[in-house]
Amino acid sequence: MAQAKAAASSPEIDQSLRQDIADMQALKVERTPGFFVNGSLLREFGELQLKALVAQELARPKPNS
């Protein structure tokens, strides 16, 4: 338990959590779990909704490489 507590308070974990918080704020994540497809948030959870979002993302024009 002591080892886990020490690891949890390490600078690496702190930085990782700070990055997660920054990402959450940038993506406007308001709750978890959340599902994203290519950065697009699945606003209503469900199999059909997920399939529709994937299809929408696949239909987007691809940027020129």
N, C-alpha and C. Protein backbone atom coordinates (compact mmCIF):
# COMPACT_ATOMS: atom_id res chain seq x y z
N MET A 1 0.83 -1.19 0.00
CA MET A 1 0.00 0.00 0.00
C MET A 1 0.87 1.26 0.00
N ALA A 2 1.96 1.21 0.75
CA ALA A 2 2.85 2.36 0.80
C ALA A 2 3.45 2.64 -0.59
N GLN A 3 3.79 1.59 -1.29
CA GLN A 3 4.36 1.75 -2.63
C GLN A 3 3.33 2.37 -3.58
N ALA A 4 2.08 1.95 -3.48
CA ALA A 4 1.03 2.51 -4.33
C ALA A 4 0.80 3.98 -4.02
N LYS A 5 0.81 4.34 -2.74
CA LYS A 5 0.64 5.74 -2.35
C LYS A 5 1.79 6.59 -2.85
N ALA A 6 2.99 6.07 -2.76
CA ALA A 6 4.17 6.81 -3.23
C ALA A 6 4.10 7.00 -4.74
N ALA A 7 3.70 5.97 -5.46
CA ALA A 7 3.59 6.07 -6.91
C ALA A 7 2.50 7.07 -7.31
N ALA A 8 1.40 7.08 -6.57
CA ALA A 8 0.29 7.98 -6.88
C ALA A 8 0.66 9.44 -6.71
N SER A 9 1.63 9.72 -5.86
CA SER A 9 2.01 11.11 -5.63
C SER A 9 3.28 11.49 -6.40
N SER A 10 3.68 10.67 -7.35
CA SER A 10 4.88 10.96 -8.12
C SER A 10 4.64 12.09 -9.11
N PRO A 11 5.68 12.81 -9.50
CA PRO A 11 5.53 13.88 -10.49
C PRO A 11 4.99 13.38 -11.84
N GLU A 12 5.34 12.16 -12.22
CA GLU A 12 4.85 11.61 -13.49
C GLU A 12 3.33 11.43 -13.47
N ILE A 13 2.81 10.92 -12.37
CA ILE A 13 1.37 10.73 -12.24
C ILE A 13 0.67 12.08 -12.19
N ASP A 14 1.25 13.02 -11.45
CA ASP A 14 0.68 14.36 -11.37
C ASP A 14 0.59 14.99 -12.76
N GLN A 15 1.66 14.89 -13.54
CA GLN A 15 1.65 15.45 -14.90
C GLN A 15 0.63 14.75 -15.78
N SER A 16 0.52 13.45 -15.65
CA SER A 16 -0.45 12.69 -16.44
C SER A 16 -1.88 13.14 -16.11
N LEU A 17 -2.17 13.32 -14.84
CA LEU A 17 -3.50 13.78 -14.43
C LEU A 17 -3.77 15.20 -14.92
N ARG A 18 -2.76 16.06 -14.84
CA ARG A 18 -2.93 17.43 -15.34
C ARG A 18 -3.22 17.43 -16.84
N GLN A 19 -2.54 16.57 -17.59
CA GLN A 19 -2.79 16.47 -19.03
C GLN A 19 -4.19 15.95 -19.30
N ASP A 20 -4.63 14.95 -18.53
CA ASP A 20 -5.99 14.43 -18.69
C ASP A 20 -7.02 15.53 -18.45
N ILE A 21 -6.81 16.34 -17.43
CA ILE A 21 -7.73 17.42 -17.11
C ILE A 21 -7.74 18.45 -18.23
N ALA A 22 -6.57 18.80 -18.75
CA ALA A 22 -6.48 19.76 -19.85
C ALA A 22 -7.19 19.22 -21.09
N ASP A 23 -6.99 17.94 -21.39
CA ASP A 23 -7.67 17.32 -22.53
C ASP A 23 -9.18 17.33 -22.34
N MET A 24 -9.62 17.01 -21.12
CA MET A 24 -11.04 16.99 -20.81
C MET A 24 -11.65 18.37 -21.02
N GLN A 25 -10.96 19.41 -20.57
CA GLN A 25 -11.46 20.77 -20.73
C GLN A 25 -11.46 21.19 -22.19
N ALA A 26 -10.42 20.84 -22.92
CA ALA A 26 -10.34 21.22 -24.34
C ALA A 26 -11.44 20.55 -25.16
N LEU A 27 -11.76 19.30 -24.82
CA LEU A 27 -12.79 18.56 -25.55
C LEU A 27 -14.20 18.77 -24.98
N LYS A 28 -14.27 19.56 -23.90
CA LYS A 28 -15.55 19.85 -23.25
C LYS A 28 -16.25 18.58 -22.77
N VAL A 29 -15.47 17.68 -22.20
CA VAL A 29 -16.02 16.46 -21.62
C VAL A 29 -16.66 16.83 -20.29
N GLU A 30 -17.94 16.52 -20.14
CA GLU A 30 -18.66 16.88 -18.93
C GLU A 30 -18.94 15.69 -18.03
N ARG A 31 -18.79 14.50 -18.57
CA ARG A 31 -19.05 13.30 -17.76
C ARG A 31 -18.30 12.12 -18.36
N THR A 32 -18.16 11.10 -17.59
CA THR A 32 -17.55 9.87 -18.07
C THR A 32 -18.47 8.72 -17.71
N PRO A 33 -18.44 7.61 -18.40
CA PRO A 33 -17.56 7.41 -19.54
C PRO A 33 -18.06 8.19 -20.74
N GLY A 34 -17.16 8.49 -21.61
CA GLY A 34 -17.50 9.17 -22.84
C GLY A 34 -16.87 8.43 -24.00
N PHE A 35 -17.51 8.49 -25.14
CA PHE A 35 -16.99 7.82 -26.32
C PHE A 35 -16.76 8.86 -27.41
N PHE A 36 -15.61 8.79 -28.03
CA PHE A 36 -15.24 9.70 -29.10
C PHE A 36 -14.85 8.89 -30.33
N VAL A 37 -15.21 9.40 -31.50
CA VAL A 37 -14.79 8.81 -32.77
C VAL A 37 -14.11 9.94 -33.54
N ASN A 38 -12.81 9.81 -33.75
CA ASN A 38 -12.04 10.85 -34.43
C ASN A 38 -12.23 12.22 -33.79
N GLY A 39 -12.36 12.24 -32.49
CA GLY A 39 -12.52 13.50 -31.78
C GLY A 39 -13.95 13.98 -31.66
N SER A 40 -14.90 13.30 -32.30
CA SER A 40 -16.32 13.68 -32.21
C SER A 40 -16.96 12.90 -31.06
N LEU A 41 -17.62 13.63 -30.18
CA LEU A 41 -18.25 13.03 -29.02
C LEU A 41 -19.54 12.31 -29.39
N LEU A 42 -19.71 11.11 -28.89
CA LEU A 42 -20.97 10.38 -29.02
C LEU A 42 -21.91 10.96 -27.97
N ARG A 43 -22.85 11.78 -28.39
CA ARG A 43 -23.68 12.55 -27.46
C ARG A 43 -24.76 11.70 -26.79
N GLU A 44 -25.26 10.69 -27.49
CA GLU A 44 -26.29 9.83 -26.92
C GLU A 44 -25.82 8.39 -27.05
N PHE A 45 -25.68 7.70 -25.93
CA PHE A 45 -25.11 6.35 -25.94
C PHE A 45 -26.10 5.35 -26.51
N GLY A 46 -25.57 4.49 -27.37
CA GLY A 46 -26.36 3.39 -27.92
C GLY A 46 -25.66 2.82 -29.14
N GLU A 47 -25.97 1.58 -29.45
CA GLU A 47 -25.32 0.91 -30.58
C GLU A 47 -25.61 1.63 -31.90
N LEU A 48 -26.86 1.99 -32.12
CA LEU A 48 -27.21 2.66 -33.38
C LEU A 48 -26.55 4.03 -33.48
N GLN A 49 -26.50 4.74 -32.36
CA GLN A 49 -25.88 6.06 -32.35
C GLN A 49 -24.38 5.96 -32.63
N LEU A 50 -23.74 4.95 -32.05
CA LEU A 50 -22.31 4.75 -32.28
C LEU A 50 -22.05 4.40 -33.75
N LYS A 51 -22.86 3.50 -34.29
CA LYS A 51 -22.70 3.13 -35.71
C LYS A 51 -22.89 4.35 -36.61
N ALA A 52 -23.87 5.19 -36.28
CA ALA A 52 -24.13 6.39 -37.08
C ALA A 52 -22.95 7.36 -37.02
N LEU A 53 -22.36 7.52 -35.83
CA LEU A 53 -21.22 8.41 -35.69
C LEU A 53 -20.01 7.88 -36.45
N VAL A 54 -19.79 6.58 -36.38
CA VAL A 54 -18.67 5.98 -37.13
C VAL A 54 -18.90 6.18 -38.63
N ALA A 55 -20.11 5.94 -39.10
CA ALA A 55 -20.42 6.13 -40.52
C ALA A 55 -20.21 7.59 -40.93
N GLN A 56 -20.63 8.51 -40.08
CA GLN A 56 -20.45 9.94 -40.35
C GLN A 56 -18.97 10.28 -40.47
N GLU A 57 -18.17 9.76 -39.58
CA GLU A 57 -16.73 10.04 -39.60
C GLU A 57 -16.06 9.40 -40.81
N LEU A 58 -16.50 8.20 -41.18
CA LEU A 58 -15.93 7.55 -42.36
C LEU A 58 -16.28 8.29 -43.64
N ALA A 59 -17.42 8.96 -43.66
CA ALA A 59 -17.86 9.68 -44.85
C ALA A 59 -17.16 11.03 -45.02
N ARG A 60 -16.52 11.51 -43.97
CA ARG A 60 -15.83 12.80 -44.07
C ARG A 60 -14.69 12.73 -45.07
N PRO A 61 -14.48 13.81 -45.81
CA PRO A 61 -13.32 13.82 -46.71
C PRO A 61 -12.03 13.72 -45.91
N LYS A 62 -11.13 12.95 -46.45
CA LYS A 62 -9.84 12.78 -45.77
C LYS A 62 -8.92 13.94 -46.14
N PRO A 63 -8.17 14.46 -45.16
CA PRO A 63 -7.24 15.54 -45.49
C PRO A 63 -6.14 15.04 -46.41
N ASN A 64 -5.67 15.89 -47.29
CA ASN A 64 -4.57 15.52 -48.20
C ASN A 64 -3.31 15.28 -47.40
N SER A 65 -2.66 14.18 -47.69
CA SER A 65 -1.44 13.84 -46.96
C SER A 65 -0.23 14.42 -47.64
